[in-house]
mmCIF file with all atom_site columns, C-alpha atoms and ligand atoms in Angstrom:
data_model
loop_
_atom_site.group_PDB
_atom_site.id
_atom_site.type_symbol
_atom_site.label_atom_id
_atom_site.label_alt_id
_atom_site.label_comp_id
_atom_site.label_asym_id
_atom_site.label_entity_id
_atom_site.label_seq_id
_atom_site.pdbx_PDB_ins_code
_atom_site.Cartn_x
_atom_site.Cartn_y
_atom_site.Cartn_z
_atom_site.occupancy
_atom_site.B_iso_or_equiv
_atom_site.pdbx_formal_charge
_atom_site.auth_seq_id
_atom_site.auth_comp_id
_atom_site.auth_asym_id
_atom_site.auth_atom_id
_atom_site.pdbx_PDB_model_num
ATOM   1   C CA  . MET A 1 1   ? -14.330 -23.108 -15.023 1.00 80.00 ? 1379 MET A CA  1
ATOM   2   C CA  . PRO A 1 2   ? -15.888 -26.762 -15.584 1.00 85.00 ? 1380 PRO A CA  1
ATOM   3   C CA  . ASN A 1 3   ? -15.350 -29.748 -12.410 1.00 87.00 ? 1381 ASN A CA  1
ATOM   4   C CA  . VAL A 1 4   ? -14.997 -26.759 -10.269 1.00 87.00 ? 1382 VAL A CA  1
ATOM   5   C CA  . TYR A 1 5   ? -17.991 -25.854 -7.739  1.00 87.00 ? 1383 TYR A CA  1
ATOM   6   C CA  . TRP A 1 6   ? -18.518 -23.165 -4.775  1.00 82.00 ? 1384 TRP A CA  1
ATOM   7   C CA  . PHE A 1 7   ? -18.477 -24.393 -1.738  1.00 82.00 ? 1385 PHE A CA  1
ATOM   8   C CA  . LYS A 1 8   ? -21.448 -23.081 0.723   1.00 83.00 ? 1386 LYS A CA  1
ATOM   9   C CA  . GLY A 1 9   ? -19.908 -23.775 4.318   1.00 88.00 ? 1387 GLY A CA  1
ATOM   10  C CA  . GLN A 1 10  ? -22.695 -23.943 7.063   1.00 92.00 ? 1388 GLN A CA  1
ATOM   11  C CA  . VAL A 1 11  ? -21.499 -20.369 8.681   1.00 95.00 ? 1389 VAL A CA  1
ATOM   12  C CA  . SER A 1 12  ? -22.481 -17.290 6.553   1.00 94.00 ? 1390 SER A CA  1
ATOM   13  C CA  . ARG A 1 13  ? -20.903 -14.471 6.866   1.00 95.00 ? 1391 ARG A CA  1
ATOM   14  C CA  . ASP A 1 14  ? -24.240 -12.867 8.180   1.00 95.00 ? 1392 ASP A CA  1
ATOM   15  C CA  . ASP A 1 15  ? -22.848 -15.787 10.998  1.00 96.00 ? 1393 ASP A CA  1
ATOM   16  C CA  . ARG A 1 16  ? -19.472 -13.544 10.649  1.00 96.00 ? 1394 ARG A CA  1
ATOM   17  C CA  . GLU A 1 17  ? -20.473 -10.193 10.549  1.00 97.00 ? 1395 GLU A CA  1
ATOM   18  C CA  . LYS A 1 18  ? -22.986 -11.028 14.172  1.00 97.00 ? 1396 LYS A CA  1
ATOM   19  C CA  . LEU A 1 19  ? -19.534 -12.556 15.214  1.00 96.00 ? 1397 LEU A CA  1
ATOM   20  C CA  . HIS A 1 20  ? -17.954 -9.034  15.204  1.00 97.00 ? 1398 HIS A CA  1
ATOM   21  C CA  . ALA A 1 21  ? -20.424 -7.037  15.156  1.00 96.00 ? 1399 ALA A CA  1
ATOM   22  C CA  . HIS A 1 22  ? -19.534 -4.852  12.137  1.00 98.00 ? 1400 HIS A CA  1
ATOM   23  C CA  . LYS A 1 23  ? -20.373 -5.560  8.578   1.00 98.00 ? 1401 LYS A CA  1
ATOM   24  C CA  . GLY A 1 24  ? -17.724 -6.664  6.282   1.00 98.00 ? 1402 GLY A CA  1
ATOM   25  C CA  . VAL A 1 25  ? -16.093 -3.872  3.267   1.00 98.00 ? 1403 VAL A CA  1
ATOM   26  C CA  . VAL A 1 26  ? -13.383 -2.185  2.351   1.00 98.00 ? 1404 VAL A CA  1
ATOM   27  C CA  . ILE A 1 27  ? -12.081 1.154   3.043   1.00 98.00 ? 1405 ILE A CA  1
ATOM   28  C CA  . TRP A 1 28  ? -9.918  1.590   -0.509  1.00 98.00 ? 1406 TRP A CA  1
ATOM   29  C CA  . PHE A 1 29  ? -7.704  4.259   -0.632  1.00 98.00 ? 1407 PHE A CA  1
ATOM   30  C CA  . THR A 1 30  ? -6.409  5.611   -3.625  1.00 98.00 ? 1408 THR A CA  1
ATOM   31  C CA  . GLY A 1 31  ? -3.978  8.411   -4.696  1.00 98.00 ? 1409 GLY A CA  1
ATOM   32  C CA  . LEU A 1 32  ? -0.487  9.488   -5.508  1.00 98.00 ? 1410 LEU A CA  1
ATOM   33  C CA  . SER A 1 33  ? 2.582   7.534   -4.136  1.00 96.00 ? 1411 SER A CA  1
ATOM   34  C CA  . ALA A 1 34  ? 3.190   9.265   -0.615  1.00 97.00 ? 1412 ALA A CA  1
ATOM   35  C CA  . SER A 1 35  ? -0.056  11.434  -0.822  1.00 98.00 ? 1413 SER A CA  1
ATOM   36  C CA  . GLY A 1 36  ? -0.675  9.259   3.035   1.00 97.00 ? 1414 GLY A CA  1
ATOM   37  C CA  . LYS A 1 37  ? -2.789  6.292   2.143   1.00 97.00 ? 1415 LYS A CA  1
ATOM   38  C CA  . SER A 1 38  ? -0.596  4.206   4.412   1.00 96.00 ? 1416 SER A CA  1
ATOM   39  C CA  . THR A 1 39  ? -0.572  6.598   7.201   1.00 97.00 ? 1417 THR A CA  1
ATOM   40  C CA  . ILE A 1 40  ? -4.108  7.358   7.327   1.00 98.00 ? 1418 ILE A CA  1
ATOM   41  C CA  . ALA A 1 41  ? -5.074  3.537   6.626   1.00 98.00 ? 1419 ALA A CA  1
ATOM   42  C CA  . ASN A 1 42  ? -2.955  2.700   10.014  1.00 97.00 ? 1420 ASN A CA  1
ATOM   43  C CA  . GLN A 1 43  ? -4.304  5.071   12.138  1.00 98.00 ? 1421 GLN A CA  1
ATOM   44  C CA  . LEU A 1 44  ? -7.521  4.583   10.763  1.00 98.00 ? 1422 LEU A CA  1
ATOM   45  C CA  . GLU A 1 45  ? -6.878  0.624   11.669  1.00 98.00 ? 1423 GLU A CA  1
ATOM   46  C CA  . LYS A 1 46  ? -5.683  1.629   15.264  1.00 98.00 ? 1424 LYS A CA  1
ATOM   47  C CA  . ILE A 1 47  ? -9.242  3.408   15.855  1.00 98.00 ? 1425 ILE A CA  1
ATOM   48  C CA  . LEU A 1 48  ? -10.931 0.138   14.858  1.00 98.00 ? 1426 LEU A CA  1
ATOM   49  C CA  . TYR A 1 49  ? -8.951  -1.653  16.349  1.00 98.00 ? 1427 TYR A CA  1
ATOM   50  C CA  . ASP A 1 50  ? -9.522  0.456   19.580  1.00 98.00 ? 1428 ASP A CA  1
ATOM   51  C CA  . ARG A 1 51  ? -12.919 -0.186  18.977  1.00 97.00 ? 1429 ARG A CA  1
ATOM   52  C CA  . ARG A 1 52  ? -13.162 -3.353  19.112  1.00 97.00 ? 1430 ARG A CA  1
ATOM   53  C CA  . CYS A 1 53  ? -13.315 -4.118  15.210  1.00 98.00 ? 1431 CYS A CA  1
ATOM   54  C CA  . SER A 1 54  ? -11.241 -6.963  12.886  1.00 98.00 ? 1432 SER A CA  1
ATOM   55  C CA  . THR A 1 55  ? -9.733  -5.044  10.469  1.00 98.00 ? 1433 THR A CA  1
ATOM   56  C CA  . TYR A 1 56  ? -6.594  -5.604  8.550   1.00 97.00 ? 1434 TYR A CA  1
ATOM   57  C CA  . VAL A 1 57  ? -4.533  -3.636  6.178   1.00 97.00 ? 1435 VAL A CA  1
ATOM   58  C CA  . PHE A 1 58  ? -2.880  -4.629  2.610   1.00 95.00 ? 1436 PHE A CA  1
ATOM   59  C CA  . ASP A 1 59  ? -0.155  -2.497  1.915   1.00 89.00 ? 1437 ASP A CA  1
ATOM   60  C CA  . GLY A 1 60  ? 0.747   -2.001  -1.757  1.00 78.00 ? 1438 GLY A CA  1
ATOM   61  C CA  . ASP A 1 61  ? 4.662   -2.970  -0.508  1.00 78.00 ? 1439 ASP A CA  1
ATOM   62  C CA  . ASN A 1 62  ? 3.733   -5.583  1.690   1.00 84.00 ? 1440 ASN A CA  1
ATOM   63  C CA  . VAL A 1 63  ? 1.341   -7.275  -1.108  1.00 86.00 ? 1441 VAL A CA  1
ATOM   64  C CA  . ARG A 1 64  ? 4.204   -6.758  -3.716  1.00 87.00 ? 1442 ARG A CA  1
ATOM   65  C CA  . HIS A 1 65  ? 6.697   -9.285  -1.480  1.00 90.00 ? 1443 HIS A CA  1
ATOM   66  C CA  . GLY A 1 66  ? 4.742   -12.156 -1.647  1.00 90.00 ? 1444 GLY A CA  1
ATOM   67  C CA  . LEU A 1 67  ? 1.329   -12.878 -3.598  1.00 90.00 ? 1445 LEU A CA  1
ATOM   68  C CA  . CYS A 1 68  ? 1.904   -10.575 -6.426  1.00 91.00 ? 1446 CYS A CA  1
ATOM   69  C CA  . LYS A 1 69  ? 6.430   -10.262 -6.547  1.00 92.00 ? 1447 LYS A CA  1
ATOM   70  C CA  . ASP A 1 70  ? 5.659   -11.604 -10.275 1.00 94.00 ? 1448 ASP A CA  1
ATOM   71  C CA  . LEU A 1 71  ? 4.067   -8.543  -10.978 1.00 94.00 ? 1449 LEU A CA  1
ATOM   72  C CA  . GLY A 1 72  ? 5.983   -4.927  -12.692 1.00 90.00 ? 1450 GLY A CA  1
ATOM   73  C CA  . PHE A 1 73  ? 4.514   -1.735  -12.774 1.00 85.00 ? 1451 PHE A CA  1
ATOM   74  C CA  . SER A 1 74  ? 3.442   -2.078  -16.717 1.00 87.00 ? 1452 SER A CA  1
ATOM   75  C CA  . ASP A 1 75  ? -0.568  -1.087  -17.366 1.00 87.00 ? 1453 ASP A CA  1
ATOM   76  C CA  . ALA A 1 76  ? -0.966  -4.987  -17.552 1.00 92.00 ? 1454 ALA A CA  1
ATOM   77  C CA  . ASP A 1 77  ? 0.508   -5.983  -14.359 1.00 92.00 ? 1455 ASP A CA  1
ATOM   78  C CA  . ARG A 1 78  ? -0.847  -2.454  -12.105 1.00 88.00 ? 1456 ARG A CA  1
ATOM   79  C CA  . THR A 1 79  ? -4.361  -4.425  -13.694 1.00 92.00 ? 1457 THR A CA  1
ATOM   80  C CA  . GLU A 1 80  ? -3.613  -7.678  -12.880 1.00 95.00 ? 1458 GLU A CA  1
ATOM   81  C CA  . ASN A 1 81  ? -2.089  -6.672  -9.411  1.00 92.00 ? 1459 ASN A CA  1
ATOM   82  C CA  . ILE A 1 82  ? -5.444  -4.806  -8.148  1.00 94.00 ? 1460 ILE A CA  1
ATOM   83  C CA  . ARG A 1 83  ? -7.683  -7.778  -9.578  1.00 96.00 ? 1461 ARG A CA  1
ATOM   84  C CA  . ARG A 1 84  ? -5.721  -10.320 -7.188  1.00 96.00 ? 1462 ARG A CA  1
ATOM   85  C CA  . ILE A 1 85  ? -6.430  -7.653  -4.654  1.00 96.00 ? 1463 ILE A CA  1
ATOM   86  C CA  . GLY A 1 86  ? -9.404  -7.481  -5.174  1.00 97.00 ? 1464 GLY A CA  1
ATOM   87  C CA  . GLU A 1 87  ? -10.701 -10.597 -5.190  1.00 97.00 ? 1465 GLU A CA  1
ATOM   88  C CA  . MET A 1 88  ? -8.316  -11.258 -1.723  1.00 97.00 ? 1466 MET A CA  1
ATOM   89  C CA  . VAL A 1 89  ? -10.319 -8.174  -0.270  1.00 97.00 ? 1467 VAL A CA  1
ATOM   90  C CA  . ASN A 1 90  ? -13.759 -10.377 -1.523  1.00 98.00 ? 1468 ASN A CA  1
ATOM   91  C CA  . LEU A 1 91  ? -12.527 -13.012 0.529   1.00 97.00 ? 1469 LEU A CA  1
ATOM   92  C CA  . PHE A 1 92  ? -12.233 -10.661 3.402   1.00 98.00 ? 1470 PHE A CA  1
ATOM   93  C CA  . ILE A 1 93  ? -15.573 -9.415  2.838   1.00 98.00 ? 1471 ILE A CA  1
ATOM   94  C CA  . ASP A 1 94  ? -16.487 -12.800 3.829   1.00 97.00 ? 1472 ASP A CA  1
ATOM   95  C CA  . ALA A 1 95  ? -15.006 -13.162 6.730   1.00 97.00 ? 1473 ALA A CA  1
ATOM   96  C CA  . GLY A 1 96  ? -16.654 -10.101 7.738   1.00 97.00 ? 1474 GLY A CA  1
ATOM   97  C CA  . ILE A 1 97  ? -13.772 -8.230  8.158   1.00 98.00 ? 1475 ILE A CA  1
ATOM   98  C CA  . ILE A 1 98  ? -13.015 -4.410  7.779   1.00 98.00 ? 1476 ILE A CA  1
ATOM   99  C CA  . ALA A 1 99  ? -10.405 -4.654  5.002   1.00 98.00 ? 1477 ALA A CA  1
ATOM   100 C CA  . ILE A 1 100 ? -8.364  -1.838  4.291   1.00 98.00 ? 1478 ILE A CA  1
ATOM   101 C CA  . THR A 1 101 ? -6.189  -0.915  1.448   1.00 97.00 ? 1479 THR A CA  1
ATOM   102 C CA  . ALA A 1 102 ? -3.569  1.213   0.683   1.00 96.00 ? 1480 ALA A CA  1
ATOM   103 C CA  . PHE A 1 103 ? -2.566  0.993   -3.154  1.00 94.00 ? 1481 PHE A CA  1
ATOM   104 C CA  . ILE A 1 104 ? -2.305  3.999   -5.710  1.00 94.00 ? 1482 ILE A CA  1
ATOM   105 C CA  . SER A 1 105 ? -3.992  1.944   -7.851  1.00 94.00 ? 1483 SER A CA  1
ATOM   106 C CA  . PRO A 1 106 ? -4.265  4.181   -10.575 1.00 94.00 ? 1484 PRO A CA  1
ATOM   107 C CA  . ILE A 1 107 ? -6.454  3.304   -13.313 1.00 94.00 ? 1485 ILE A CA  1
ATOM   108 C CA  . ARG A 1 108 ? -10.111 4.286   -12.273 1.00 96.00 ? 1486 ARG A CA  1
ATOM   109 C CA  . GLN A 1 109 ? -11.255 0.524   -14.233 1.00 96.00 ? 1487 GLN A CA  1
ATOM   110 C CA  . ASP A 1 110 ? -9.619  -1.550  -12.620 1.00 96.00 ? 1488 ASP A CA  1
ATOM   111 C CA  . ARG A 1 111 ? -11.316 0.277   -8.723  1.00 97.00 ? 1489 ARG A CA  1
ATOM   112 C CA  . LYS A 1 112 ? -14.594 -0.086  -10.597 1.00 97.00 ? 1490 LYS A CA  1
ATOM   113 C CA  . LYS A 1 113 ? -14.087 -3.592  -11.685 1.00 97.00 ? 1491 LYS A CA  1
ATOM   114 C CA  . VAL A 1 114 ? -12.887 -4.234  -7.403  1.00 98.00 ? 1492 VAL A CA  1
ATOM   115 C CA  . CYS A 1 115 ? -16.502 -2.537  -6.714  1.00 98.00 ? 1493 CYS A CA  1
ATOM   116 C CA  . ASP A 1 116 ? -18.551 -4.633  -8.988  1.00 98.00 ? 1494 ASP A CA  1
ATOM   117 C CA  . LEU A 1 117 ? -17.231 -7.581  -7.285  1.00 98.00 ? 1495 LEU A CA  1
ATOM   118 C CA  . VAL A 1 118 ? -17.495 -6.865  -4.047  1.00 98.00 ? 1496 VAL A CA  1
ATOM   119 C CA  . GLY A 1 119 ? -20.757 -4.764  -4.702  1.00 98.00 ? 1497 GLY A CA  1
ATOM   120 C CA  . LYS A 1 120 ? -21.053 -1.127  -4.409  1.00 97.00 ? 1498 LYS A CA  1
ATOM   121 C CA  . ASP A 1 121 ? -22.373 -1.071  -0.810  1.00 97.00 ? 1499 ASP A CA  1
ATOM   122 C CA  . ARG A 1 122 ? -18.883 -2.497  0.125   1.00 98.00 ? 1500 ARG A CA  1
ATOM   123 C CA  . PHE A 1 123 ? -16.319 -0.818  -1.202  1.00 98.00 ? 1501 PHE A CA  1
ATOM   124 C CA  . PHE A 1 124 ? -15.890 2.516   0.220   1.00 98.00 ? 1502 PHE A CA  1
ATOM   125 C CA  . GLU A 1 125 ? -13.242 4.427   -2.055  1.00 98.00 ? 1503 GLU A CA  1
ATOM   126 C CA  . ILE A 1 126 ? -11.201 7.024   -0.260  1.00 98.00 ? 1504 ILE A CA  1
ATOM   127 C CA  . TYR A 1 127 ? -8.978  9.439   -2.082  1.00 98.00 ? 1505 TYR A CA  1
ATOM   128 C CA  . ILE A 1 128 ? -5.785  10.628  -0.678  1.00 98.00 ? 1506 ILE A CA  1
ATOM   129 C CA  . GLN A 1 129 ? -5.976  14.116  -2.773  1.00 98.00 ? 1507 GLN A CA  1
ATOM   130 C CA  . CYS A 1 130 ? -2.694  15.445  -1.973  1.00 98.00 ? 1508 CYS A CA  1
ATOM   131 C CA  . PRO A 1 131 ? -0.847  18.235  -5.095  1.00 98.00 ? 1509 PRO A CA  1
ATOM   132 C CA  . ILE A 1 132 ? 2.336   16.039  -6.596  1.00 97.00 ? 1510 ILE A CA  1
ATOM   133 C CA  . ASP A 1 133 ? 4.376   19.159  -5.645  1.00 97.00 ? 1511 ASP A CA  1
ATOM   134 C CA  . ILE A 1 134 ? 4.026   18.465  -1.921  1.00 98.00 ? 1512 ILE A CA  1
ATOM   135 C CA  . CYS A 1 135 ? 3.876   14.295  -2.201  1.00 98.00 ? 1513 CYS A CA  1
ATOM   136 C CA  . ALA A 1 136 ? 7.595   14.926  -3.812  1.00 97.00 ? 1514 ALA A CA  1
ATOM   137 C CA  . GLU A 1 137 ? 8.788   16.755  -1.441  1.00 97.00 ? 1515 GLU A CA  1
ATOM   138 C CA  . ARG A 1 138 ? 7.702   14.410  0.912   1.00 97.00 ? 1516 ARG A CA  1
ATOM   139 C CA  . ASP A 1 139 ? 9.063   11.896  -0.764  1.00 96.00 ? 1517 ASP A CA  1
ATOM   140 C CA  . PRO A 1 140 ? 9.468   9.666   2.078   1.00 94.00 ? 1518 PRO A CA  1
ATOM   141 C CA  . LYS A 1 141 ? 11.199  6.608   -0.322  1.00 94.00 ? 1519 LYS A CA  1
ATOM   142 C CA  . GLY A 1 142 ? 12.861  8.603   -2.331  1.00 96.00 ? 1520 GLY A CA  1
ATOM   143 C CA  . LEU A 1 143 ? 11.308  7.505   -4.812  1.00 96.00 ? 1521 LEU A CA  1
ATOM   144 C CA  . TYR A 1 144 ? 9.812   10.579  -6.690  1.00 97.00 ? 1522 TYR A CA  1
ATOM   145 C CA  . GLN A 1 145 ? 13.829  12.202  -7.004  1.00 96.00 ? 1523 GLN A CA  1
ATOM   146 C CA  . LYS A 1 146 ? 14.215  8.773   -8.481  1.00 97.00 ? 1524 LYS A CA  1
ATOM   147 C CA  . ALA A 1 147 ? 11.610  9.502   -10.894 1.00 96.00 ? 1525 ALA A CA  1
ATOM   148 C CA  . ILE A 1 148 ? 12.326  12.708  -12.083 1.00 94.00 ? 1526 ILE A CA  1
ATOM   149 C CA  . ALA A 1 149 ? 15.978  11.449  -12.790 1.00 95.00 ? 1527 ALA A CA  1
ATOM   150 C CA  . GLY A 1 150 ? 14.198  9.114   -14.901 1.00 95.00 ? 1528 GLY A CA  1
ATOM   151 C CA  . LEU A 1 151 ? 15.553  5.808   -13.043 1.00 96.00 ? 1529 LEU A CA  1
ATOM   152 C CA  . ILE A 1 152 ? 12.076  4.411   -11.996 1.00 93.00 ? 1530 ILE A CA  1
ATOM   153 C CA  . PRO A 1 153 ? 9.770   4.371   -15.240 1.00 91.00 ? 1531 PRO A CA  1
ATOM   154 C CA  . ASN A 1 154 ? 5.984   4.057   -15.142 1.00 91.00 ? 1532 ASN A CA  1
ATOM   155 C CA  . PHE A 1 155 ? 6.167   6.318   -11.766 1.00 94.00 ? 1533 PHE A CA  1
ATOM   156 C CA  . THR A 1 156 ? 2.395   7.310   -11.119 1.00 95.00 ? 1534 THR A CA  1
ATOM   157 C CA  . GLY A 1 157 ? 2.193   11.173  -11.653 1.00 95.00 ? 1535 GLY A CA  1
ATOM   158 C CA  . VAL A 1 158 ? 5.806   11.415  -12.634 1.00 95.00 ? 1536 VAL A CA  1
ATOM   159 C CA  . SER A 1 159 ? 6.061   9.266   -16.100 1.00 94.00 ? 1537 SER A CA  1
ATOM   160 C CA  . ALA A 1 160 ? 2.489   7.428   -15.721 1.00 93.00 ? 1538 ALA A CA  1
ATOM   161 C CA  . PRO A 1 161 ? -1.064  8.315   -15.632 1.00 94.00 ? 1539 PRO A CA  1
ATOM   162 C CA  . TYR A 1 162 ? -3.352  8.476   -12.486 1.00 97.00 ? 1540 TYR A CA  1
ATOM   163 C CA  . ASP A 1 163 ? -7.140  8.148   -12.867 1.00 96.00 ? 1541 ASP A CA  1
ATOM   164 C CA  . PRO A 1 164 ? -9.156  10.944  -10.098 1.00 97.00 ? 1542 PRO A CA  1
ATOM   165 C CA  . PRO A 1 165 ? -11.651 8.699   -8.979  1.00 98.00 ? 1543 PRO A CA  1
ATOM   166 C CA  . GLU A 1 166 ? -15.044 10.673  -10.193 1.00 96.00 ? 1544 GLU A CA  1
ATOM   167 C CA  . ASN A 1 167 ? -17.142 9.917   -7.400  1.00 95.00 ? 1545 ASN A CA  1
ATOM   168 C CA  . PRO A 1 168 ? -15.440 8.974   -4.244  1.00 98.00 ? 1546 PRO A CA  1
ATOM   169 C CA  . SER A 1 169 ? -16.963 8.045   -0.950  1.00 98.00 ? 1547 SER A CA  1
ATOM   170 C CA  . LEU A 1 170 ? -14.640 10.852  0.893   1.00 98.00 ? 1548 LEU A CA  1
ATOM   171 C CA  . ILE A 1 171 ? -12.002 12.855  -0.470  1.00 98.00 ? 1549 ILE A CA  1
ATOM   172 C CA  . ILE A 1 172 ? -9.532  13.879  2.345   1.00 98.00 ? 1550 ILE A CA  1
ATOM   173 C CA  . ASN A 1 173 ? -6.858  16.703  1.424   1.00 98.00 ? 1551 ASN A CA  1
ATOM   174 C CA  . SER A 1 174 ? -4.185  14.965  2.857   1.00 98.00 ? 1552 SER A CA  1
ATOM   175 C CA  . ASP A 1 175 ? -2.108  18.257  2.730   1.00 98.00 ? 1553 ASP A CA  1
ATOM   176 C CA  . LYS A 1 176 ? -4.379  20.117  4.775   1.00 97.00 ? 1554 LYS A CA  1
ATOM   177 C CA  . GLU A 1 177 ? -6.370  17.526  7.217   1.00 97.00 ? 1555 GLU A CA  1
ATOM   178 C CA  . ASP A 1 178 ? -3.672  15.772  9.700   1.00 97.00 ? 1556 ASP A CA  1
ATOM   179 C CA  . PRO A 1 179 ? -3.921  11.813  9.727   1.00 98.00 ? 1557 PRO A CA  1
ATOM   180 C CA  . GLN A 1 180 ? -6.477  12.252  12.584  1.00 97.00 ? 1558 GLN A CA  1
ATOM   181 C CA  . THR A 1 181 ? -8.849  13.875  11.140  1.00 97.00 ? 1559 THR A CA  1
ATOM   182 C CA  . ALA A 1 182 ? -9.074  12.755  8.641   1.00 98.00 ? 1560 ALA A CA  1
ATOM   183 C CA  . SER A 1 183 ? -9.458  9.715   10.135  1.00 98.00 ? 1561 SER A CA  1
ATOM   184 C CA  . ASN A 1 184 ? -12.492 10.330  12.390  1.00 98.00 ? 1562 ASN A CA  1
ATOM   185 C CA  . ARG A 1 185 ? -13.799 11.578  9.033   1.00 98.00 ? 1563 ARG A CA  1
ATOM   186 C CA  . ILE A 1 186 ? -13.414 8.228   7.780   1.00 98.00 ? 1564 ILE A CA  1
ATOM   187 C CA  . ILE A 1 187 ? -15.170 5.959   11.173  1.00 98.00 ? 1565 ILE A CA  1
ATOM   188 C CA  . GLU A 1 188 ? -18.565 8.975   10.402  1.00 98.00 ? 1566 GLU A CA  1
ATOM   189 C CA  . LEU A 1 189 ? -19.378 7.560   7.418   1.00 98.00 ? 1567 LEU A CA  1
ATOM   190 C CA  . LEU A 1 190 ? -19.119 3.965   8.444   1.00 98.00 ? 1568 LEU A CA  1
ATOM   191 C CA  . GLU A 1 191 ? -21.396 4.703   10.802  1.00 98.00 ? 1569 GLU A CA  1
ATOM   192 C CA  . LYS A 1 192 ? -23.548 7.134   8.692   1.00 98.00 ? 1570 LYS A CA  1
ATOM   193 C CA  . HIS A 1 193 ? -23.876 3.690   6.924   1.00 98.00 ? 1571 HIS A CA  1
ATOM   194 C CA  . ASN A 1 194 ? -24.368 1.263   9.861   1.00 97.00 ? 1572 ASN A CA  1
ATOM   195 C CA  . ILE A 1 195 ? -20.828 -0.570  8.457   1.00 98.00 ? 1573 ILE A CA  1
ATOM   196 C CA  . ILE A 1 196 ? -19.782 0.019   12.797  1.00 97.00 ? 1574 ILE A CA  1
HETATM 197 P P1  . ADP B 2 .   ? 1.480   6.424   0.947   1.00 52.45 ? 2698 ADP B P1  1
HETATM 198 O O1  . ADP B 2 .   ? 1.080   5.248   1.377   1.00 52.45 ? 2698 ADP B O1  1
HETATM 199 O O2  . ADP B 2 .   ? 0.366   7.059   0.005   1.00 52.45 ? 2698 ADP B O2  1
HETATM 200 O O3  . ADP B 2 .   ? 2.725   6.090   -0.637  1.00 52.45 ? 2698 ADP B O3  1
HETATM 201 P P2  . ADP B 2 .   ? 2.892   7.356   3.355   1.00 52.45 ? 2698 ADP B P2  1
HETATM 202 O O4  . ADP B 2 .   ? 1.589   7.410   4.458   1.00 52.45 ? 2698 ADP B O4  1
HETATM 203 O O5  . ADP B 2 .   ? 3.688   6.131   3.052   1.00 52.45 ? 2698 ADP B O5  1
HETATM 204 O O6  . ADP B 2 .   ? 1.950   7.745   0.815   1.00 52.45 ? 2698 ADP B O6  1
HETATM 205 O O7  . ADP B 2 .   ? 3.767   8.703   3.294   1.00 52.45 ? 2698 ADP B O7  1
HETATM 206 C C1  . ADP B 2 .   ? 3.031   9.674   3.885   1.00 52.45 ? 2698 ADP B C1  1
HETATM 207 C C2  . ADP B 2 .   ? 3.929   10.948  4.195   1.00 52.45 ? 2698 ADP B C2  1
HETATM 208 O O8  . ADP B 2 .   ? 3.417   11.664  3.825   1.00 52.45 ? 2698 ADP B O8  1
HETATM 209 C C3  . ADP B 2 .   ? 4.385   10.185  5.329   1.00 52.45 ? 2698 ADP B C3  1
HETATM 210 O O9  . ADP B 2 .   ? 5.890   10.204  5.548   1.00 52.45 ? 2698 ADP B O9  1
HETATM 211 C C4  . ADP B 2 .   ? 3.418   10.469  6.752   1.00 52.45 ? 2698 ADP B C4  1
HETATM 212 O O10 . ADP B 2 .   ? 4.178   11.137  7.927   1.00 52.45 ? 2698 ADP B O10 1
HETATM 213 C C5  . ADP B 2 .   ? 3.349   12.652  6.179   1.00 52.45 ? 2698 ADP B C5  1
HETATM 214 N N1  . ADP B 2 .   ? 2.348   13.296  6.349   1.00 52.45 ? 2698 ADP B N1  1
HETATM 215 C C6  . ADP B 2 .   ? 2.447   14.437  6.264   1.00 52.45 ? 2698 ADP B C6  1
HETATM 216 N N2  . ADP B 2 .   ? 1.317   14.449  6.376   1.00 52.45 ? 2698 ADP B N2  1
HETATM 217 C C7  . ADP B 2 .   ? 0.179   13.904  5.869   1.00 52.45 ? 2698 ADP B C7  1
HETATM 218 C C8  . ADP B 2 .   ? -1.367  13.871  6.225   1.00 52.45 ? 2698 ADP B C8  1
HETATM 219 N N3  . ADP B 2 .   ? -1.525  14.825  6.934   1.00 52.45 ? 2698 ADP B N3  1
HETATM 220 N N4  . ADP B 2 .   ? -1.416  12.608  6.108   1.00 52.45 ? 2698 ADP B N4  1
HETATM 221 C C9  . ADP B 2 .   ? -0.649  11.734  5.722   1.00 52.45 ? 2698 ADP B C9  1
HETATM 222 N N5  . ADP B 2 .   ? 0.597   11.907  5.797   1.00 52.45 ? 2698 ADP B N5  1
HETATM 223 C C10 . ADP B 2 .   ? 1.293   12.789  5.894   1.00 52.45 ? 2698 ADP B C10 1
#
C-alpha cells in the first residue's frame, strides 16, 4: 500500500514468546454448528490458563457482534469474516499469544489463506467431526430446527456446503470423545511441537 510502512518496534515476537514461555500460535477449530468447537475451545483454554499460558478464545458469535457485525452469511461475507479474523489472529500470534478460534469456517480456501498468512508451523487446524444428525439433535441454540424449517438461509450442512479439512493437525470425533479427552489430545499435540 503506498505511503504506509510497517513499523518495527524494539520488542520482537521472539522477545514476547520468551516472556510468555510459549510460542504464539493459533488453534483453529473447524466443524459444523453444534459440533462442539466452543465447548472444546473453552475447555482447552482453561487447561492452558492453569498452565500459565497466555490465551484468547475467538468465538463466532462474539466476533459477529463487533468486528464483523456488517457481514452476513453469503460466501463473500463468510470469506471476508475469516479474512478479518485471520488478520486479527496474526496480530495475536505476533503478541506471543495462543489464539483459539471457534468458527465454522466452512470454506477450505479461506482456512488455507489464514494458514498461509500466519505460517504453517503456527497454524493448528483441529477438525471437530460430528455427524450432522447428532449436531441437529444437540441443537443448543435451536438453529438446526429453524434452518430445517427454512427460516435460516445458507445454514452450513443444511443449505450451505461444508468443506472438511483434507489434512488437519488433529481430528476430534465429538460424538465419541468428551471435551476433556479432546482437549488433552490437543495439549499433547502442542507439547509434541514444542509450542508449550
Ligand atoms: P459449536 O461451537 O461447534 O457450534 P457448541 O460447543 O456451541 O458447538 O455446542 C456443542 C453442544 O454439544 C454443547 O451443548 C455441548 O455441551 C454438547 N456436547 C456434547 N458432547 C460434546 C462433546 N463430546 N464435545 C463438545 N460438545 C459436546
